[in-house]
Amino acid sequence: MIWIAGMGWLGCGSPPSKPPLSEDEYFEPQLVVASLHRMSQAEYRTSVRQLLGVEITTDLPVDLRLHGFASVGGSQLTIAAADLDRYEVSAWQIATDVLPDAEARDAAVGCALEGASDPEACIAPWAVGLAHRAWRRPIDEQDLDRLVGVFTRVQEAVGDPTLATQSVLATVLQSPWFLFRVVVGSPDAQDPELRHLTDHEVAARLAALLTGGLPDAALLADADAGVLDSGALEAHARRLLDAPDAEPAMARFVEELMNLDRIDELTKNAEQFPDFTPTLRAAMAEEIRTLFVDGVLHQDADLASLFTTDEAWLTPELARHYGVTSASPASWVTLPADQERGGLLGRAGFLALHAHQSSTSPTHRGLFVRTRLLCGNVPPPPPGVVTELPEPEPGASLRERLEVHRTDPQCSGCHELMDPIGLTFEHFDATGAWRSHDNGVPVDARGDLDGVEVESVADLGRALAEHPDVATCLTRQWLRHAIGQHEGTELEPAIAELSGELADAGHRLRELLVSLASHPAFRTVAAPVGAAGAEGDCSPRTALPEQCTGFDDDCDGVIDEAVRVCEGPEGPGIERCGDAGWSGVCVHAASEEGQ
Amino acid sequence: MSTRTGLDRRTLLRGMLGGAGVAMGLPVLEAMLNDHGTALASGPALPDRFGVWFWGNGVKPDRWIPETTGFDYTLSEELAPLAPVKPWLSVITGTQVRTATHPHHSGMTGILTGHQYHQLGVVRDTIATTFARQSIDQLVADMWQGQAPFRSIEVGITRWRGSDEGSTFQHVSHNGPNDPNPSEYSARTLWTRLFGGSENAEVDFARRSVLDAVRGDIGDLSRRLGAKDRQRLDRHLTSVRELEVRLEGGLGQCEAGKPAEDVVDDTQEPIEEKNQLMSELLALALACDLTRVFTVQFSAAGAQLVVWQVGATDSLHYTSHTESSPQPLVHAATVFTMAQLNTFLTQLRDTPEGDGNLLDRCSILCTSDLCDGLLHSNTEYPVLIAGGGNGRLRPGQHVRLPGANASDAVLTAVEGAGSGLTTFGEGAGYADTPISDLLA
């Protein structure tokens, strides 16, 4: 319902009166300065699984999809009271699931806590390793003190080392360093408005984009070593695109791009469409996800094949919906040629989502193509306009009823941007099933894409694959998703460059992600307004996590208080930073005991 | 072991919630009241409460506005379901949201903040807005900070069907731009949040220790950020403190029996059942004095719900744009919505407190994101105030104020609640004159 619900400022009719807010206040000029990216629900779940190997079932704070993507909303959201309560419940649920008893606890931390003479030294390497991975950054003495401090406080008050260990894990999971991906960047030597993401920050961004979670061991190790130049990023991108977690991450991108995340809420007129069941709609979403994920990740598909392929991943129920058969539980099937469905846009999930409960909506389907695939701008209907269509008369198709959109000058300016595209889909009803007739009239599915006449969805797919705006738009969408921001005008050159690279790569989308990962637009950020730090001896290396470099990276007056996990002869321990380099001394429980 | 304090109001009244499996906390024992039943024997008056009950897509004004005014008015067709609570109802018609430029978004923010919305992004292929200011429930919550364990509670009833038009379309309650207080749609999760807190002192100690460390992390991180992100972390910190205070003070003063179970909801939405369950839970939270401020998002701005119960097969929004006048389905859906409001209000009315009931203590602003969905109009705004405002309101009447500022009605609701607020809104939406006829 975007076009009806959407209230833009640029109506088709007369402009609204000037708002009482100042221009600056009324428009957020750009959303490009956020340093905190709150994880989406999916990112949180994936990160927890990658970190601890558990699947969680607790409710998490709801996402806010802005400009299409939860990542854009995540760069704006805070943690309200109700959100915090959900995070707290989740953290403790995870902590008790992962560390249910003394046995699991000792196995996790790697030493026996019961009766240990120095339980803190036992806990420390585990806590540092955990936080390092979960917080996607180096760990310093202060972090270590705080985490071990929680253990000590609970242990001393309660005398329950399991609860005390759970508390450390619950702290790691409730820390803003986990809940937010933090992008502060380090200032550019020349340009005060520009910051470069640190290796850890770019690693976190890359992992979130490609695997939907945390950097894995190899990526984190390269960030620790400070070797993530564009070549290394490209190599990691190619590697991560082959990782198992790339599939769900890719699936989430297409879910958001095509609104598939709303399919669970989708209902249809039950009398008219008794076969529209929860399992059918789930299969519809899965079909599109699989088509996109398999195409991009495994077939190295180009744009044209995504918009034109006849292959479909179908459950038997969904296959019946298309008039074909499929093996249980699901298999690849070729769709009937005479329906001319083509690729992504001819699939039932898209068609059902962009339709009403009882009827199709050429306007919604056309709006999707115009805004989401071509990144065109369609103003909302002007205020006060009567949006009723003429009552259906016997023998009048929806195409005929929509004529008013194209003849009434108040409507036609905008509807010409949508309806001629959307009418191409008229062979597919509100659930995406084939129909030859609409209201007793043979369907006329002729349409038009910016002057190119099309006669079927497959035709439209071919025209889209050749439309110059599609590759640029998809690049734009992916960049938004990747950086969690609605691009400002300063990113236009980057979008042009990246879509040029995409064209050079034969429009293979996998290559777009590789280009994106190593592009400066992915690795830089505008300096935030009112930035902390830039003063005193810390400048210009402000406000970064402390590393072992000889600088006061975190600007706290202490140089090189970084710590890391090391492997000593008697097990894992803590290594401290020495004179601008790691000390080489691995302190662990047993050795500290002897000191 | 229990860390609870303030057990003076803790008791149980089982069975009030029928099949829902929730036991009802009886808020105030007779023994704890003064001889007149008007205040606690220990002195303070019975608590004031303020709420917002919001539904999307307005009404059909010609069937909403009662024909006569004053105390002797007759309920209109669309208000008829509220007959059981008519003595507690103030009906205000004729007002307009003066800050509205475009419907839904600006009507929503206009009525709830007295102000324009905040549009995100100049360059766009999608429209997205958020609230520029705190919503009215949070303004009241600021005034009443610290009076109850939960600063405010937000619940949602009908499924939220998705939109990427920004937080205005997703949430009623806002602390500021992109800073919503999300509604809880799961009765089970809400029950757990309200009543399911640990009673184990050792675990609660550990939880507090963790939150203490998290506060330290927030402080460290905040130093590194720009002004806007520091504000975002300030909210995080505030949320941590709120939970800490609850853990210090004990999580509640009532026991609530078995956890609530959510209604199965996978095809035709069981709206009445969900509304009944949430209404009971919220009444319980109020009766237990767990919060004094609440919002109910019956349906979101734009109203994408399908009211199949009245024969609709399409979303209310779509129907409001396509059905021929006089739009019988839209009208029926409005009647249905008011019946759901009645369910909540009668639940409050039937929850005794002192010499009266919960509804006597409440002032509840009931409103929508526009007047008539077909026209996207912002005149003839639908506004009700439900409750007695602890004696501050003079309910039971219809007040007609053609062309008046809708913010006056909002100000009346919050003055009637005893919030201490004396103005509301800004610019064209500014109000400092409540509707005097409605105040005692």
PDB file of N, CA and C in Angstrom, chain A residues 500-578:
ATOM      1  N   GLY A 500      29.322   0.825 -13.048  1.00  0.00           N
ATOM      2  CA  GLY A 500      30.203   0.637 -14.206  1.00  0.00           C
ATOM      3  C   GLY A 500      30.990  -0.657 -14.094  1.00  0.00           C
ATOM      4  N   GLU A 501      31.501  -0.909 -12.896  1.00  0.00           N
ATOM      5  CA  GLU A 501      32.237  -2.163 -12.680  1.00  0.00           C
ATOM      6  C   GLU A 501      31.321  -3.371 -12.845  1.00  0.00           C
ATOM      7  N   LEU A 502      30.071  -3.187 -12.411  1.00  0.00           N
ATOM      8  CA  LEU A 502      29.099  -4.279 -12.572  1.00  0.00           C
ATOM      9  C   LEU A 502      28.876  -4.568 -14.055  1.00  0.00           C
ATOM     10  N   ALA A 503      28.733  -3.518 -14.845  1.00  0.00           N
ATOM     11  CA  ALA A 503      28.554  -3.714 -16.295  1.00  0.00           C
ATOM     12  C   ALA A 503      29.780  -4.403 -16.895  1.00  0.00           C
ATOM     13  N   ASP A 504      30.968  -3.953 -16.455  1.00  0.00           N
ATOM     14  CA  ASP A 504      32.205  -4.568 -16.963  1.00  0.00           C
ATOM     15  C   ASP A 504      32.276  -6.051 -16.615  1.00  0.00           C
ATOM     16  N   ALA A 505      31.675  -6.410 -15.489  1.00  0.00           N
ATOM     17  CA  ALA A 505      31.690  -7.810 -15.065  1.00  0.00           C
ATOM     18  C   ALA A 505      30.530  -8.587 -15.662  1.00  0.00           C
ATOM     19  N   GLY A 506      29.929  -8.037 -16.715  1.00  0.00           N
ATOM     20  CA  GLY A 506      28.824  -8.751 -17.358  1.00  0.00           C
ATOM     21  C   GLY A 506      27.587  -8.821 -16.487  1.00  0.00           C
ATOM     22  N   HIS A 507      27.410  -7.810 -15.634  1.00  0.00           N
ATOM     23  CA  HIS A 507      26.241  -7.739 -14.759  1.00  0.00           C
ATOM     24  C   HIS A 507      26.080  -8.950 -13.852  1.00  0.00           C
ATOM     25  N   ARG A 508      27.220  -9.555 -13.500  1.00  0.00           N
ATOM     26  CA  ARG A 508      27.143 -10.657 -12.537  1.00  0.00           C
ATOM     27  C   ARG A 508      27.155 -10.068 -11.134  1.00  0.00           C
ATOM     28  N   LEU A 509      26.102 -10.345 -10.363  1.00  0.00           N
ATOM     29  CA  LEU A 509      25.882  -9.630  -9.104  1.00  0.00           C
ATOM     30  C   LEU A 509      26.906 -10.005  -8.034  1.00  0.00           C
ATOM     31  N   ARG A 510      27.410 -11.206  -8.109  1.00  0.00           N
ATOM     32  CA  ARG A 510      28.432 -11.609  -7.160  1.00  0.00           C
ATOM     33  C   ARG A 510      29.631 -10.664  -7.234  1.00  0.00           C
ATOM     34  N   GLU A 511      29.958 -10.282  -8.446  1.00  0.00           N
ATOM     35  CA  GLU A 511      31.087  -9.363  -8.637  1.00  0.00           C
ATOM     36  C   GLU A 511      30.797  -7.978  -8.060  1.00  0.00           C
ATOM     37  N   LEU A 512      29.530  -7.602  -8.078  1.00  0.00           N
ATOM     38  CA  LEU A 512      29.174  -6.309  -7.490  1.00  0.00           C
ATOM     39  C   LEU A 512      29.554  -6.284  -6.013  1.00  0.00           C
ATOM     40  N   LEU A 513      29.296  -7.399  -5.332  1.00  0.00           N
ATOM     41  CA  LEU A 513      29.604  -7.450  -3.904  1.00  0.00           C
ATOM     42  C   LEU A 513      31.106  -7.399  -3.657  1.00  0.00           C
ATOM     43  N   VAL A 514      31.852  -8.033  -4.538  1.00  0.00           N
ATOM     44  CA  VAL A 514      33.309  -8.003  -4.405  1.00  0.00           C
ATOM     45  C   VAL A 514      33.816  -6.572  -4.629  1.00  0.00           C
ATOM     46  N   SER A 515      33.294  -5.917  -5.656  1.00  0.00           N
ATOM     47  CA  SER A 515      33.690  -4.524  -5.914  1.00  0.00           C
ATOM     48  C   SER A 515      33.335  -3.637  -4.726  1.00  0.00           C
ATOM     49  N   LEU A 516      32.136  -3.853  -4.234  1.00  0.00           N
ATOM     50  CA  LEU A 516      31.638  -3.041  -3.117  1.00  0.00           C
ATOM     51  C   LEU A 516      32.555  -3.169  -1.907  1.00  0.00           C
ATOM     52  N   ALA A 517      32.971  -4.394  -1.626  1.00  0.00           N
ATOM     53  CA  ALA A 517      33.754  -4.654  -0.417  1.00  0.00           C
ATOM     54  C   ALA A 517      35.074  -3.904  -0.395  1.00  0.00           C
ATOM     55  N   SER A 518      35.619  -3.646  -1.575  1.00  0.00           N
ATOM     56  CA  SER A 518      36.922  -2.991  -1.594  1.00  0.00           C
ATOM     57  C   SER A 518      36.828  -1.535  -2.042  1.00  0.00           C
ATOM     58  N   HIS A 519      35.615  -1.051  -2.270  1.00  0.00           N
ATOM     59  CA  HIS A 519      35.458   0.326  -2.751  1.00  0.00           C
ATOM     60  C   HIS A 519      35.596   1.332  -1.597  1.00  0.00           C
ATOM     61  N   PRO A 520      36.176   2.489  -1.859  1.00  0.00           N
ATOM     62  CA  PRO A 520      36.304   3.501  -0.802  1.00  0.00           C
ATOM     63  C   PRO A 520      34.968   3.874  -0.146  1.00  0.00           C
ATOM     64  N   ALA A 521      33.890   3.836  -0.896  1.00  0.00           N
ATOM     65  CA  ALA A 521      32.598   4.201  -0.301  1.00  0.00           C
ATOM     66  C   ALA A 521      32.210   3.253   0.824  1.00  0.00           C
ATOM     67  N   PHE A 522      32.722   2.041   0.770  1.00  0.00           N
ATOM     68  CA  PHE A 522      32.429   1.034   1.788  1.00  0.00           C
ATOM     69  C   PHE A 522      33.344   1.217   3.004  1.00  0.00           C
ATOM     70  N   ARG A 523      34.450   1.908   2.780  1.00  0.00           N
ATOM     71  CA  ARG A 523      35.504   1.958   3.801  1.00  0.00           C
ATOM     72  C   ARG A 523      35.710   3.334   4.404  1.00  0.00           C
ATOM     73  N   THR A 524      34.856   4.290   4.006  1.00  0.00           N
ATOM     74  CA  THR A 524      34.980   5.629   4.580  1.00  0.00           C
ATOM     75  C   THR A 524      33.626   6.075   5.092  1.00  0.00           C
ATOM     76  N   VAL A 525      33.666   7.082   5.936  1.00  0.00           N
ATOM     77  CA  VAL A 525      32.435   7.613   6.489  1.00  0.00           C
ATOM     78  C   VAL A 525      32.673   9.099   6.758  1.00  0.00           C
ATOM     79  N   ALA A 526      31.600   9.863   6.675  1.00  0.00           N
ATOM     80  CA  ALA A 526      31.737  11.287   6.988  1.00  0.00           C
ATOM     81  C   ALA A 526      31.978  11.449   8.479  1.00  0.00           C
ATOM     82  N   ALA A 527      32.800  12.430   8.832  1.00  0.00           N
ATOM     83  CA  ALA A 527      33.038  12.687  10.256  1.00  0.00           C
ATOM     84  C   ALA A 527      31.727  13.118  10.902  1.00  0.00           C
ATOM     85  N   PRO A 528      31.428  12.560  12.070  1.00  0.00           N
ATOM     86  CA  PRO A 528      30.176  12.936  12.710  1.00  0.00           C
ATOM     87  C   PRO A 528      30.220  14.375  13.218  1.00  0.00           C
ATOM     88  N   VAL A 529      29.033  14.956  13.314  1.00  0.00           N
ATOM     89  CA  VAL A 529      28.928  16.312  13.844  1.00  0.00           C
ATOM     90  C   VAL A 529      29.166  16.253  15.352  1.00  0.00           C
ATOM     91  N   GLY A 530      29.946  17.195  15.855  1.00  0.00           N
ATOM     92  CA  GLY A 530      30.184  17.239  17.299  1.00  0.00           C
ATOM     93  C   GLY A 530      30.973  16.047  17.775  1.00  0.00           C
ATOM     94  N   ALA A 531      31.966  15.626  16.980  1.00  0.00           N
ATOM     95  CA  ALA A 531      32.724  14.424  17.320  1.00  0.00           C
ATOM     96  C   ALA A 531      33.510  14.609  18.607  1.00  0.00           C
ATOM     97  N   ALA A 532      33.583  13.542  19.337  1.00  0.00           N
ATOM     98  CA  ALA A 532      34.390  13.551  20.549  1.00  0.00           C
ATOM     99  C   ALA A 532      35.853  13.402  20.162  1.00  0.00           C
ATOM    100  N   GLY A 533      36.707  13.621  21.076  1.00  0.00           N
ATOM    101  CA  GLY A 533      38.105  13.255  20.840  1.00  0.00           C
ATOM    102  C   GLY A 533      39.002  14.368  20.404  1.00  0.00           C
ATOM    103  N   ALA A 534      38.869  14.791  19.180  1.00  0.00           N
ATOM    104  CA  ALA A 534      39.910  15.558  18.487  1.00  0.00           C
ATOM    105  C   ALA A 534      40.539  16.695  19.276  1.00  0.00           C
ATOM    106  N   GLU A 535      41.144  16.402  20.352  1.00  0.00           N
ATOM    107  CA  GLU A 535      41.813  17.444  21.120  1.00  0.00           C
ATOM    108  C   GLU A 535      42.973  16.840  21.894  1.00  0.00           C
ATOM    109  N   GLY A 536      43.860  17.699  22.363  1.00  0.00           N
ATOM    110  CA  GLY A 536      44.974  17.249  23.184  1.00  0.00           C
ATOM    111  C   GLY A 536      45.911  16.342  22.419  1.00  0.00           C
ATOM    112  N   ASP A 537      46.642  15.534  23.140  1.00  0.00           N
ATOM    113  CA  ASP A 537      47.672  14.711  22.534  1.00  0.00           C
ATOM    114  C   ASP A 537      47.088  13.578  21.698  1.00  0.00           C
ATOM    115  N   CYS A 538      45.846  13.311  21.869  1.00  0.00           N
ATOM    116  CA  CYS A 538      45.249  12.171  21.175  1.00  0.00           C
ATOM    117  C   CYS A 538      45.092  12.439  19.692  1.00  0.00           C
ATOM    118  N   SER A 539      44.887  13.691  19.355  1.00  0.00           N
ATOM    119  CA  SER A 539      44.604  14.020  17.970  1.00  0.00           C
ATOM    120  C   SER A 539      45.802  13.663  17.074  1.00  0.00           C
ATOM    121  N   PRO A 540      45.637  13.162  15.877  1.00  0.00           N
ATOM    122  CA  PRO A 540      44.332  12.881  15.289  1.00  0.00           C
ATOM    123  C   PRO A 540      43.870  11.441  15.481  1.00  0.00           C
ATOM    124  N   ARG A 541      44.577  10.653  16.246  1.00  0.00           N
ATOM    125  CA  ARG A 541      44.160   9.251  16.401  1.00  0.00           C
ATOM    126  C   ARG A 541      43.156   9.164  17.528  1.00  0.00           C
ATOM    127  N   THR A 542      41.962   9.606  17.265  1.00  0.00           N
ATOM    128  CA  THR A 542      41.007   9.744  18.355  1.00  0.00           C
ATOM    129  C   THR A 542      40.086   8.551  18.487  1.00  0.00           C
ATOM    130  N   ALA A 543      39.762   8.269  19.687  1.00  0.00           N
ATOM    131  CA  ALA A 543      38.533   7.542  19.992  1.00  0.00           C
ATOM    132  C   ALA A 543      38.426   6.168  19.355  1.00  0.00           C
ATOM    133  N   LEU A 544      39.527   5.558  19.057  1.00  0.00           N
ATOM    134  CA  LEU A 544      39.493   4.194  18.540  1.00  0.00           C
ATOM    135  C   LEU A 544      39.691   3.231  19.694  1.00  0.00           C
ATOM    136  N   PRO A 545      39.406   1.965  19.488  1.00  0.00           N
ATOM    137  CA  PRO A 545      39.764   0.995  20.513  1.00  0.00           C
ATOM    138  C   PRO A 545      41.286   0.971  20.679  1.00  0.00           C
ATOM    139  N   GLU A 546      41.727   0.751  21.886  1.00  0.00           N
ATOM    140  CA  GLU A 546      43.169   0.734  22.116  1.00  0.00           C
ATOM    141  C   GLU A 546      43.788  -0.459  21.394  1.00  0.00           C
ATOM    142  N   GLN A 547      44.906  -0.186  20.713  1.00  0.00           N
ATOM    143  CA  GLN A 547      45.641  -1.271  20.096  1.00  0.00           C
ATOM    144  C   GLN A 547      47.068  -1.214  20.626  1.00  0.00           C
ATOM    145  N   CYS A 548      47.862  -2.158  20.197  1.00  0.00           N
ATOM    146  CA  CYS A 548      49.226  -2.225  20.702  1.00  0.00           C
ATOM    147  C   CYS A 548      50.135  -1.540  19.694  1.00  0.00           C
ATOM    148  N   THR A 549      50.111  -0.190  19.704  1.00  0.00           N
ATOM    149  CA  THR A 549      50.741   0.545  18.615  1.00  0.00           C
ATOM    150  C   THR A 549      51.652   1.662  19.084  1.00  0.00           C
ATOM    151  N   GLY A 550      51.700   1.918  20.393  1.00  0.00           N
ATOM    152  CA  GLY A 550      52.473   3.049  20.872  1.00  0.00           C
ATOM    153  C   GLY A 550      51.684   4.347  20.918  1.00  0.00           C
ATOM    154  N   PHE A 551      50.393   4.307  20.530  1.00  0.00           N
ATOM    155  CA  PHE A 551      49.532   5.488  20.602  1.00  0.00           C
ATOM    156  C   PHE A 551      48.457   5.274  21.657  1.00  0.00           C
ATOM    157  N   ASP A 552      47.953   6.386  22.148  1.00  0.00           N
ATOM    158  CA  ASP A 552      46.781   6.315  23.028  1.00  0.00           C
ATOM    159  C   ASP A 552      45.540   6.292  22.146  1.00  0.00           C
ATOM    160  N   ASP A 553      45.297   5.157  21.486  1.00  0.00           N
ATOM    161  CA  ASP A 553      44.235   5.088  20.481  1.00  0.00           C
ATOM    162  C   ASP A 553      42.890   5.500  21.029  1.00  0.00           C
ATOM    163  N   ASP A 554      42.566   5.089  22.241  1.00  0.00           N
ATOM    164  CA  ASP A 554      41.222   5.357  22.747  1.00  0.00           C
ATOM    165  C   ASP A 554      41.157   6.651  23.544  1.00  0.00           C
ATOM    166  N   CYS A 555      42.261   7.376  23.551  1.00  0.00           N
ATOM    167  CA  CYS A 555      42.222   8.739  24.064  1.00  0.00           C
ATOM    168  C   CYS A 555      41.821   8.772  25.529  1.00  0.00           C
ATOM    169  N   ASP A 556      42.294   7.810  26.292  1.00  0.00           N
ATOM    170  CA  ASP A 556      41.924   7.795  27.708  1.00  0.00           C
ATOM    171  C   ASP A 556      43.115   8.125  28.609  1.00  0.00           C
ATOM    172  N   GLY A 557      44.211   8.614  28.003  1.00  0.00           N
ATOM    173  CA  GLY A 557      45.362   9.017  28.797  1.00  0.00           C
ATOM    174  C   GLY A 557      46.312   7.880  29.106  1.00  0.00           C
ATOM    175  N   VAL A 558      45.970   6.659  28.697  1.00  0.00           N
ATOM    176  CA  VAL A 558      46.841   5.519  28.936  1.00  0.00           C
ATOM    177  C   VAL A 558      47.236   4.927  27.584  1.00  0.00           C
ATOM    178  N   ILE A 559      48.531   4.732  27.391  1.00  0.00           N
ATOM    179  CA  ILE A 559      49.005   4.234  26.102  1.00  0.00           C
ATOM    180  C   ILE A 559      49.212   2.725  26.158  1.00  0.00           C
ATOM    181  N   ASP A 560      48.688   2.051  25.161  1.00  0.00           N
ATOM    182  CA  ASP A 560      48.971   0.632  24.969  1.00  0.00           C
ATOM    183  C   ASP A 560      48.518  -0.265  26.115  1.00  0.00           C
ATOM    184  N   GLU A 561      47.290  -0.034  26.586  1.00  0.00           N
ATOM    185  CA  GLU A 561      46.782  -0.936  27.621  1.00  0.00           C
ATOM    186  C   GLU A 561      46.010  -2.101  26.992  1.00  0.00           C
ATOM    187  N   ALA A 562      46.376  -2.437  25.749  1.00  0.00           N
ATOM    188  CA  ALA A 562      45.679  -3.511  25.059  1.00  0.00           C
ATOM    189  C   ALA A 562      46.054  -4.874  25.642  1.00  0.00           C
ATOM    190  N   VAL A 563      45.130  -5.804  25.557  1.00  0.00           N
ATOM    191  CA  VAL A 563      45.393  -7.183  25.983  1.00  0.00           C
ATOM    192  C   VAL A 563      44.907  -8.123  24.895  1.00  0.00           C
ATOM    193  N   ARG A 564      45.475  -9.309  24.857  1.00  0.00           N
ATOM    194  CA  ARG A 564      44.945 -10.304  23.937  1.00  0.00           C
ATOM    195  C   ARG A 564      45.133 -11.698  24.513  1.00  0.00           C
ATOM    196  N   VAL A 565      44.451 -12.622  23.907  1.00  0.00           N
ATOM    197  CA  VAL A 565      44.548 -14.009  24.354  1.00  0.00           C
ATOM    198  C   VAL A 565      45.795 -14.623  23.744  1.00  0.00           C
ATOM    199  N   CYS A 566      46.501 -15.421  24.538  1.00  0.00           N
ATOM    200  CA  CYS A 566      47.689 -16.106  24.012  1.00  0.00           C
ATOM    201  C   CYS A 566      47.614 -17.580  24.422  1.00  0.00           C
ATOM    202  N   GLU A 567      48.396 -18.362  23.783  1.00  0.00           N
ATOM    203  CA  GLU A 567      48.423 -19.792  24.093  1.00  0.00           C
ATOM    204  C   GLU A 567      49.763 -20.112  24.744  1.00  0.00           C
ATOM    205  N   GLY A 568      49.746 -20.388  26.048  1.00  0.00           N
ATOM    206  CA  GLY A 568      50.980 -20.736  26.757  1.00  0.00           C
ATOM    207  C   GLY A 568      51.092 -22.230  26.893  1.00  0.00           C
ATOM    208  N   PRO A 569      52.178 -22.676  27.465  1.00  0.00           N
ATOM    209  CA  PRO A 569      52.391 -24.124  27.624  1.00  0.00           C
ATOM    210  C   PRO A 569      51.318 -24.765  28.498  1.00  0.00           C
ATOM    211  N   GLU A 570      50.723 -23.978  29.379  1.00  0.00           N
ATOM    212  CA  GLU A 570      49.725 -24.566  30.281  1.00  0.00           C
ATOM    213  C   GLU A 570      48.312 -24.154  29.914  1.00  0.00           C
ATOM    214  N   GLY A 571      48.119 -23.739  28.669  1.00  0.00           N
ATOM    215  CA  GLY A 571      46.774 -23.372  28.234  1.00  0.00           C
ATOM    216  C   GLY A 571      46.686 -21.899  27.906  1.00  0.00           C
ATOM    217  N   PRO A 572      45.466 -21.433  27.614  1.00  0.00           N
ATOM    218  CA  PRO A 572      45.297 -20.051  27.194  1.00  0.00           C
ATOM    219  C   PRO A 572      45.590 -19.072  28.328  1.00  0.00           C
ATOM    220  N   GLY A 573      46.098 -17.941  27.979  1.00  0.00           N
ATOM    221  CA  GLY A 573      46.388 -16.904  28.958  1.00  0.00           C
ATOM    222  C   GLY A 573      46.190 -15.532  28.365  1.00  0.00           C
ATOM    223  N   ILE A 574      46.639 -14.524  29.082  1.00  0.00           N
ATOM    224  CA  ILE A 574      46.505 -13.134  28.661  1.00  0.00           C
ATOM    225  C   ILE A 574      47.892 -12.575  28.374  1.00  0.00           C
ATOM    226  N   GLU A 575      48.041 -11.969  27.210  1.00  0.00           N
ATOM    227  CA  GLU A 575      49.286 -11.302  26.860  1.00  0.00           C
ATOM    228  C   GLU A 575      49.055  -9.801  26.870  1.00  0.00           C
ATOM    229  N   ARG A 576      49.951  -9.073  27.495  1.00  0.00           N
ATOM    230  CA  ARG A 576      49.785  -7.626  27.574  1.00  0.00           C
ATOM    231  C   ARG A 576      50.695  -6.941  26.566  1.00  0.00           C
ATOM    232  N   CYS A 577      50.323  -5.699  26.239  1.00  0.00           N
ATOM    233  CA  CYS A 577      51.125  -4.914  25.305  1.00  0.00           C
ATOM    234  C   CYS A 577      52.330  -4.364  26.054  1.00  0.00           C
ATOM    235  N   GLY A 578      53.475  -4.399  25.415  1.00  0.00           N
ATOM    236  CA  GLY A 578      54.673  -3.861  26.044  1.00  0.00           C
ATOM    237  C   GLY A 578      55.020  -2.517  25.443  1.00  0.00           C
TER     238      GLY A 578
END
